[in-house]
Amino acid sequence: MAKTLPILHYPDARLFTKAKPVAAVDERIRTLVQDMAKTMYEAPGVGLAATQVDVHERVVVIDVSEAANELLVLINPEITWRSDERLVYEEGCLSVPGIYDKVERAERVRVKALDEHGKSREIEADGLLAICVQHELDHLDGKVFVEYLSPLKQSRIKTRLRKQERQAAA
Ligand code: GNR
Ligand code: NI
């Protein structure tokens, strides 16, 4: 049975770790994918990067479908093309609970990745999927969406989340 994994919260330093490529898509990785999918659906969220559950390997799960029944698994993902057209979207993050703000990204991207069987595929994404792909790839590079916001907003968010953590621990 898949298990729910604890999610790291910003500004936890482990979120700033750059993930290493997966060397072999084996049972260990498939178990991680199952656990990450369960963690994402339970949260609930539309995406989750391994970095967020303190595993520093290049694994992402995404499901932007209405019924939450179209799991997309991206292992060693690479963006092969991004549109010049940009889109501003109000983002949130499971590692930055309760904080939402506008981020500008490419409107469409093409991404090449392995699936959970080690099979290579390339997909073109737009809309929320394109946003999510870029948001999750940033996590694998140790980047959290708040880093696109002004330094003042970042420091306010850090203060707010540290206070929340203290209250949750008390
Ligand atoms: O669940 C999530 N929703 C979301 C909304 C707008 C832009 C990005 C996201 S991703 C987020 C889940 C998450 O934190 N993934 O890393
Ligand atoms: Ni996130």
PDB file of C-alpha atoms and ligand atoms in Angstrom:
ATOM      1  CA  MET A   1       0.000   0.000   0.000  1.00  0.00           C
ATOM      2  CA  ALA A   2       1.167   3.488  -0.824  1.00  0.00           C
ATOM      3  CA  LYS A   3       1.899   5.805   2.097  1.00  0.00           C
ATOM      4  CA  THR A   4       1.535   9.527   2.649  1.00  0.00           C
ATOM      5  CA  LEU A   5       4.856  11.334   2.933  1.00  0.00           C
ATOM      6  CA  PRO A   6       5.483  14.456   5.057  1.00  0.00           C
ATOM      7  CA  ILE A   7       5.794  17.649   2.960  1.00  0.00           C
ATOM      8  CA  LEU A   8       8.593  20.135   3.719  1.00  0.00           C
ATOM      9  CA  HIS A   9       7.544  23.724   4.314  1.00  0.00           C
ATOM     10  CA  TYR A  10       9.288  26.882   3.095  1.00  0.00           C
ATOM     11  CA  PRO A  11      11.788  28.212   4.164  1.00  0.00           C
ATOM     12  CA  ASP A  12      13.152  24.736   5.059  1.00  0.00           C
ATOM     13  CA  ALA A  13      16.689  24.679   3.592  1.00  0.00           C
ATOM     14  CA  ARG A  14      16.127  21.187   2.145  1.00  0.00           C
ATOM     15  CA  LEU A  15      13.718  22.749  -0.392  1.00  0.00           C
ATOM     16  CA  PHE A  16      16.728  24.556  -1.905  1.00  0.00           C
ATOM     17  CA  THR A  17      18.516  21.291  -2.795  1.00  0.00           C
ATOM     18  CA  LYS A  18      19.118  20.543  -6.490  1.00  0.00           C
ATOM     19  CA  ALA A  19      17.834  17.048  -7.261  1.00  0.00           C
ATOM     20  CA  LYS A  20      19.999  14.461  -9.029  1.00  0.00           C
ATOM     21  CA  PRO A  21      18.870  12.553 -12.124  1.00  0.00           C
ATOM     22  CA  VAL A  22      17.284   9.129 -11.546  1.00  0.00           C
ATOM     23  CA  ALA A  23      19.881   6.557 -12.639  1.00  0.00           C
ATOM     24  CA  ALA A  24      17.449   3.645 -13.119  1.00  0.00           C
ATOM     25  CA  VAL A  25      13.645   3.583 -13.152  1.00  0.00           C
ATOM     26  CA  ASP A  26      13.210   0.559 -10.877  1.00  0.00           C
ATOM     27  CA  GLU A  27      10.848  -0.686  -8.126  1.00  0.00           C
ATOM     28  CA  ARG A  28      12.294   1.808  -5.640  1.00  0.00           C
ATOM     29  CA  ILE A  29      11.333   4.677  -7.976  1.00  0.00           C
ATOM     30  CA  ARG A  30       7.898   3.167  -8.704  1.00  0.00           C
ATOM     31  CA  THR A  31       7.240   2.948  -4.949  1.00  0.00           C
ATOM     32  CA  LEU A  32       8.302   6.596  -4.573  1.00  0.00           C
ATOM     33  CA  VAL A  33       5.938   7.550  -7.441  1.00  0.00           C
ATOM     34  CA  GLN A  34       3.023   5.713  -5.767  1.00  0.00           C
ATOM     35  CA  ASP A  35       3.718   7.380  -2.416  1.00  0.00           C
ATOM     36  CA  MET A  36       4.080  10.809  -4.035  1.00  0.00           C
ATOM     37  CA  ALA A  37       0.796  10.350  -5.949  1.00  0.00           C
ATOM     38  CA  LYS A  38      -1.033   9.412  -2.739  1.00  0.00           C
ATOM     39  CA  THR A  39       0.518  12.404  -0.940  1.00  0.00           C
ATOM     40  CA  MET A  40      -0.498  14.779  -3.782  1.00  0.00           C
ATOM     41  CA  TYR A  41      -4.100  13.478  -4.009  1.00  0.00           C
ATOM     42  CA  GLU A  42      -4.560  13.568  -0.250  1.00  0.00           C
ATOM     43  CA  ALA A  43      -3.203  17.109   0.166  1.00  0.00           C
ATOM     44  CA  PRO A  44      -4.958  17.796  -2.298  1.00  0.00           C
ATOM     45  CA  GLY A  45      -2.675  19.314  -4.915  1.00  0.00           C
ATOM     46  CA  VAL A  46      -2.237  19.236  -8.686  1.00  0.00           C
ATOM     47  CA  GLY A  47       1.475  18.439  -8.583  1.00  0.00           C
ATOM     48  CA  LEU A  48       4.295  17.302  -6.333  1.00  0.00           C
ATOM     49  CA  ALA A  49       8.077  17.195  -6.795  1.00  0.00           C
ATOM     50  CA  ALA A  50      10.249  14.660  -4.913  1.00  0.00           C
ATOM     51  CA  THR A  51      12.172  17.603  -3.388  1.00  0.00           C
ATOM     52  CA  GLN A  52       9.026  18.491  -1.396  1.00  0.00           C
ATOM     53  CA  VAL A  53       9.105  15.096   0.344  1.00  0.00           C
ATOM     54  CA  ASP A  54      12.863  15.367   0.994  1.00  0.00           C
ATOM     55  CA  VAL A  55      13.907  12.993  -1.809  1.00  0.00           C
ATOM     56  CA  HIS A  56      16.449  14.744  -4.012  1.00  0.00           C
ATOM     57  CA  GLU A  57      15.962  12.833  -7.243  1.00  0.00           C
ATOM     58  CA  ARG A  58      14.284  14.155 -10.396  1.00  0.00           C
ATOM     59  CA  VAL A  59      10.757  12.751 -10.015  1.00  0.00           C
ATOM     60  CA  VAL A  60       7.484  14.702 -10.443  1.00  0.00           C
ATOM     61  CA  VAL A  61       3.808  13.702 -10.324  1.00  0.00           C
ATOM     62  CA  ILE A  62       1.076  15.925 -11.766  1.00  0.00           C
ATOM     63  CA  ASP A  63      -2.687  15.604 -12.155  1.00  0.00           C
ATOM     64  CA  VAL A  64      -4.544  18.681 -13.410  1.00  0.00           C
ATOM     65  CA  SER A  65      -7.634  16.725 -14.542  1.00  0.00           C
ATOM     66  CA  GLU A  66     -11.080  17.709 -13.232  1.00  0.00           C
ATOM     67  CA  ALA A  67     -11.745  14.218 -11.832  1.00  0.00           C
ATOM     68  CA  ALA A  68      -8.176  13.826 -10.484  1.00  0.00           C
ATOM     69  CA  ASN A  69      -7.769  10.552 -12.363  1.00  0.00           C
ATOM     70  CA  GLU A  70      -5.081  11.352 -14.963  1.00  0.00           C
ATOM     71  CA  LEU A  71      -1.747  10.894 -13.231  1.00  0.00           C
ATOM     72  CA  LEU A  72       1.260  12.163 -15.142  1.00  0.00           C
ATOM     73  CA  VAL A  73       4.659  10.859 -14.020  1.00  0.00           C
ATOM     74  CA  LEU A  74       7.734  12.799 -15.137  1.00  0.00           C
ATOM     75  CA  ILE A  75      11.159  11.317 -14.392  1.00  0.00           C
ATOM     76  CA  ASN A  76      14.283  13.288 -15.373  1.00  0.00           C
ATOM     77  CA  PRO A  77      12.059  15.895 -17.077  1.00  0.00           C
ATOM     78  CA  GLU A  78      13.562  18.473 -19.417  1.00  0.00           C
ATOM     79  CA  ILE A  79      11.829  21.437 -21.005  1.00  0.00           C
ATOM     80  CA  THR A  80      12.735  21.225 -24.699  1.00  0.00           C
ATOM     81  CA  TRP A  81      10.808  24.318 -25.808  1.00  0.00           C
ATOM     82  CA  ARG A  82       8.980  27.230 -24.219  1.00  0.00           C
ATOM     83  CA  SER A  83       6.701  29.720 -25.943  1.00  0.00           C
ATOM     84  CA  ASP A  84       7.661  33.384 -26.080  1.00  0.00           C
ATOM     85  CA  GLU A  85       4.088  34.129 -24.991  1.00  0.00           C
ATOM     86  CA  ARG A  86       3.868  34.534 -21.242  1.00  0.00           C
ATOM     87  CA  LEU A  87       1.009  33.952 -18.830  1.00  0.00           C
ATOM     88  CA  VAL A  88       0.472  35.366 -15.352  1.00  0.00           C
ATOM     89  CA  TYR A  89      -1.154  32.863 -13.006  1.00  0.00           C
ATOM     90  CA  GLU A  90      -2.012  32.960  -9.316  1.00  0.00           C
ATOM     91  CA  GLU A  91       0.142  30.152  -7.900  1.00  0.00           C
ATOM     92  CA  GLY A  92       0.071  28.240  -4.672  1.00  0.00           C
ATOM     93  CA  CYS A  93       2.356  25.519  -3.332  1.00  0.00           C
ATOM     94  CA  LEU A  94       1.923  22.665  -0.865  1.00  0.00           C
ATOM     95  CA  SER A  95       5.275  23.730   0.632  1.00  0.00           C
ATOM     96  CA  VAL A  96       4.018  27.313   1.133  1.00  0.00           C
ATOM     97  CA  PRO A  97       0.610  26.693   2.722  1.00  0.00           C
ATOM     98  CA  GLY A  98      -1.964  29.488   2.591  1.00  0.00           C
ATOM     99  CA  ILE A  99       0.111  31.769   0.308  1.00  0.00           C
ATOM    100  CA  TYR A 100      -1.010  32.588  -3.244  1.00  0.00           C
ATOM    101  CA  ASP A 101       0.519  35.117  -5.609  1.00  0.00           C
ATOM    102  CA  LYS A 102       0.955  35.917  -9.282  1.00  0.00           C
ATOM    103  CA  VAL A 103       3.876  34.451 -11.211  1.00  0.00           C
ATOM    104  CA  GLU A 104       4.669  34.979 -14.895  1.00  0.00           C
ATOM    105  CA  ARG A 105       5.832  31.953 -16.889  1.00  0.00           C
ATOM    106  CA  ALA A 106       5.850  30.632 -20.459  1.00  0.00           C
ATOM    107  CA  GLU A 107       2.276  30.023 -21.642  1.00  0.00           C
ATOM    108  CA  ARG A 108       3.186  26.744 -23.373  1.00  0.00           C
ATOM    109  CA  VAL A 109       6.076  24.298 -22.971  1.00  0.00           C
ATOM    110  CA  ARG A 110       7.217  21.002 -24.417  1.00  0.00           C
ATOM    111  CA  VAL A 111       8.669  18.587 -21.887  1.00  0.00           C
ATOM    112  CA  LYS A 112      10.595  15.379 -22.437  1.00  0.00           C
ATOM    113  CA  ALA A 113      10.651  12.834 -19.609  1.00  0.00           C
ATOM    114  CA  LEU A 114      10.636   9.153 -18.702  1.00  0.00           C
ATOM    115  CA  ASP A 115       7.468   7.554 -17.351  1.00  0.00           C
ATOM    116  CA  GLU A 116       7.368   5.088 -14.416  1.00  0.00           C
ATOM    117  CA  HIS A 117       8.340   2.272 -16.807  1.00  0.00           C
ATOM    118  CA  GLY A 118      11.411   4.119 -18.029  1.00  0.00           C
ATOM    119  CA  LYS A 119       9.792   4.900 -21.367  1.00  0.00           C
ATOM    120  CA  SER A 120      10.684   8.265 -22.923  1.00  0.00           C
ATOM    121  CA  ARG A 121       7.889  10.584 -24.001  1.00  0.00           C
ATOM    122  CA  GLU A 122       7.497  14.201 -24.999  1.00  0.00           C
ATOM    123  CA  ILE A 123       4.352  16.197 -24.262  1.00  0.00           C
ATOM    124  CA  GLU A 124       3.208  19.690 -25.142  1.00  0.00           C
ATOM    125  CA  ALA A 125       1.464  21.503 -22.322  1.00  0.00           C
ATOM    126  CA  ASP A 126      -0.615  24.640 -22.040  1.00  0.00           C
ATOM    127  CA  GLY A 127      -2.877  26.172 -19.402  1.00  0.00           C
ATOM    128  CA  LEU A 128      -2.555  24.923 -15.820  1.00  0.00           C
ATOM    129  CA  LEU A 129      -0.484  21.920 -16.981  1.00  0.00           C
ATOM    130  CA  ALA A 130       2.191  24.214 -18.475  1.00  0.00           C
ATOM    131  CA  ILE A 131       2.274  26.269 -15.253  1.00  0.00           C
ATOM    132  CA  CYS A 132       2.480  23.140 -13.134  1.00  0.00           C
ATOM    133  CA  VAL A 133       5.289  21.568 -15.199  1.00  0.00           C
ATOM    134  CA  GLN A 134       7.400  24.717 -14.777  1.00  0.00           C
ATOM    135  CA  HIS A 135       6.537  25.015 -11.056  1.00  0.00           C
ATOM    136  CA  GLU A 136       7.542  21.364 -10.413  1.00  0.00           C
ATOM    137  CA  LEU A 137      10.764  21.560 -12.458  1.00  0.00           C
ATOM    138  CA  ASP A 138      11.728  24.608 -10.406  1.00  0.00           C
ATOM    139  CA  HIS A 139      11.328  22.498  -7.225  1.00  0.00           C
ATOM    140  CA  LEU A 140      13.774  19.926  -8.652  1.00  0.00           C
ATOM    141  CA  ASP A 141      16.261  22.776  -9.134  1.00  0.00           C
ATOM    142  CA  GLY A 142      15.729  23.913  -5.532  1.00  0.00           C
ATOM    143  CA  LYS A 143      13.504  26.847  -6.435  1.00  0.00           C
ATOM    144  CA  VAL A 144      10.185  27.748  -4.768  1.00  0.00           C
ATOM    145  CA  PHE A 145       7.675  30.086  -6.497  1.00  0.00           C
ATOM    146  CA  VAL A 146       7.998  32.775  -3.819  1.00  0.00           C
ATOM    147  CA  GLU A 147      11.516  33.454  -5.124  1.00  0.00           C
ATOM    148  CA  TYR A 148       9.838  35.193  -8.100  1.00  0.00           C
ATOM    149  CA  LEU A 149       8.164  37.670  -5.725  1.00  0.00           C
ATOM    150  CA  SER A 150       9.685  40.888  -4.352  1.00  0.00           C
ATOM    151  CA  PRO A 151      12.204  40.589  -1.485  1.00  0.00           C
ATOM    152  CA  LEU A 152       9.692  42.309   0.805  1.00  0.00           C
ATOM    153  CA  LYS A 153       6.985  39.744   0.024  1.00  0.00           C
ATOM    154  CA  GLN A 154       9.490  36.905   0.465  1.00  0.00           C
ATOM    155  CA  SER A 155      10.502  38.105   3.884  1.00  0.00           C
ATOM    156  CA  ARG A 156       6.865  38.562   4.956  1.00  0.00           C
ATOM    157  CA  ILE A 157       6.060  35.029   3.777  1.00  0.00           C
ATOM    158  CA  LYS A 158       9.050  33.608   5.691  1.00  0.00           C
ATOM    159  CA  THR A 159       7.934  35.374   8.873  1.00  0.00           C
ATOM    160  CA  ARG A 160       4.359  34.185   8.464  1.00  0.00           C
ATOM    161  CA  LEU A 161       5.304  30.557   7.798  1.00  0.00           C
ATOM    162  CA  ARG A 162       7.858  30.401  10.638  1.00  0.00           C
ATOM    163  CA  LYS A 163       5.131  31.665  12.986  1.00  0.00           C
ATOM    164  CA  GLN A 164       2.674  29.052  11.659  1.00  0.00           C
ATOM    165  CA  GLU A 165       5.274  26.291  12.203  1.00  0.00           C
ATOM    166  CA  ARG A 166       5.877  27.455  15.782  1.00  0.00           C
ATOM    167  CA  GLN A 167       2.151  27.438  16.526  1.00  0.00           C
ATOM    168  CA  ALA A 168       1.716  24.021  14.920  1.00  0.00           C
ATOM    169  CA  ALA A 169       4.564  22.657  17.053  1.00  0.00           C
ATOM    170  CA  ALA A 170       3.291  24.199  20.295  1.00  0.00           C
TER     171      ALA A 170
HETATM  172  O1  GNR B   1      -1.499  22.172  -5.918  1.00  0.00           O
HETATM  173  C1  GNR B   1      -0.859  23.055  -6.478  1.00  0.00           C
HETATM  174  N1  GNR B   1      -1.533  24.033  -7.136  1.00  0.00           N
HETATM  175  C2  GNR B   1      -0.905  24.966  -7.969  1.00  0.00           C
HETATM  176  C3  GNR B   1      -1.649  26.064  -8.368  1.00  0.00           C
HETATM  177  C4  GNR B   1      -1.088  27.012  -9.185  1.00  0.00           C
HETATM  178  C5  GNR B   1       0.196  26.869  -9.629  1.00  0.00           C
HETATM  179  C6  GNR B   1       0.952  25.782  -9.222  1.00  0.00           C
HETATM  180  C7  GNR B   1       0.412  24.834  -8.399  1.00  0.00           C
HETATM  181  S1  GNR B   1       1.340  23.464  -7.925  1.00  0.00           S
HETATM  182  C8  GNR B   1       0.605  23.088  -6.371  1.00  0.00           C
HETATM  183  C9  GNR B   1       1.180  21.811  -5.799  1.00  0.00           C
HETATM  184  C10 GNR B   1       2.655  22.010  -5.511  1.00  0.00           C
HETATM  185  O2  GNR B   1       3.073  22.673  -4.610  1.00  0.00           O
HETATM  186  N2  GNR B   1       3.481  21.478  -6.346  1.00  0.00           N
HETATM  187  O3  GNR B   1       4.808  21.655  -6.204  1.00  0.00           O
HETATM  188 NI    NI B   2       5.035  23.545  -5.195  1.00  0.00          NI
END
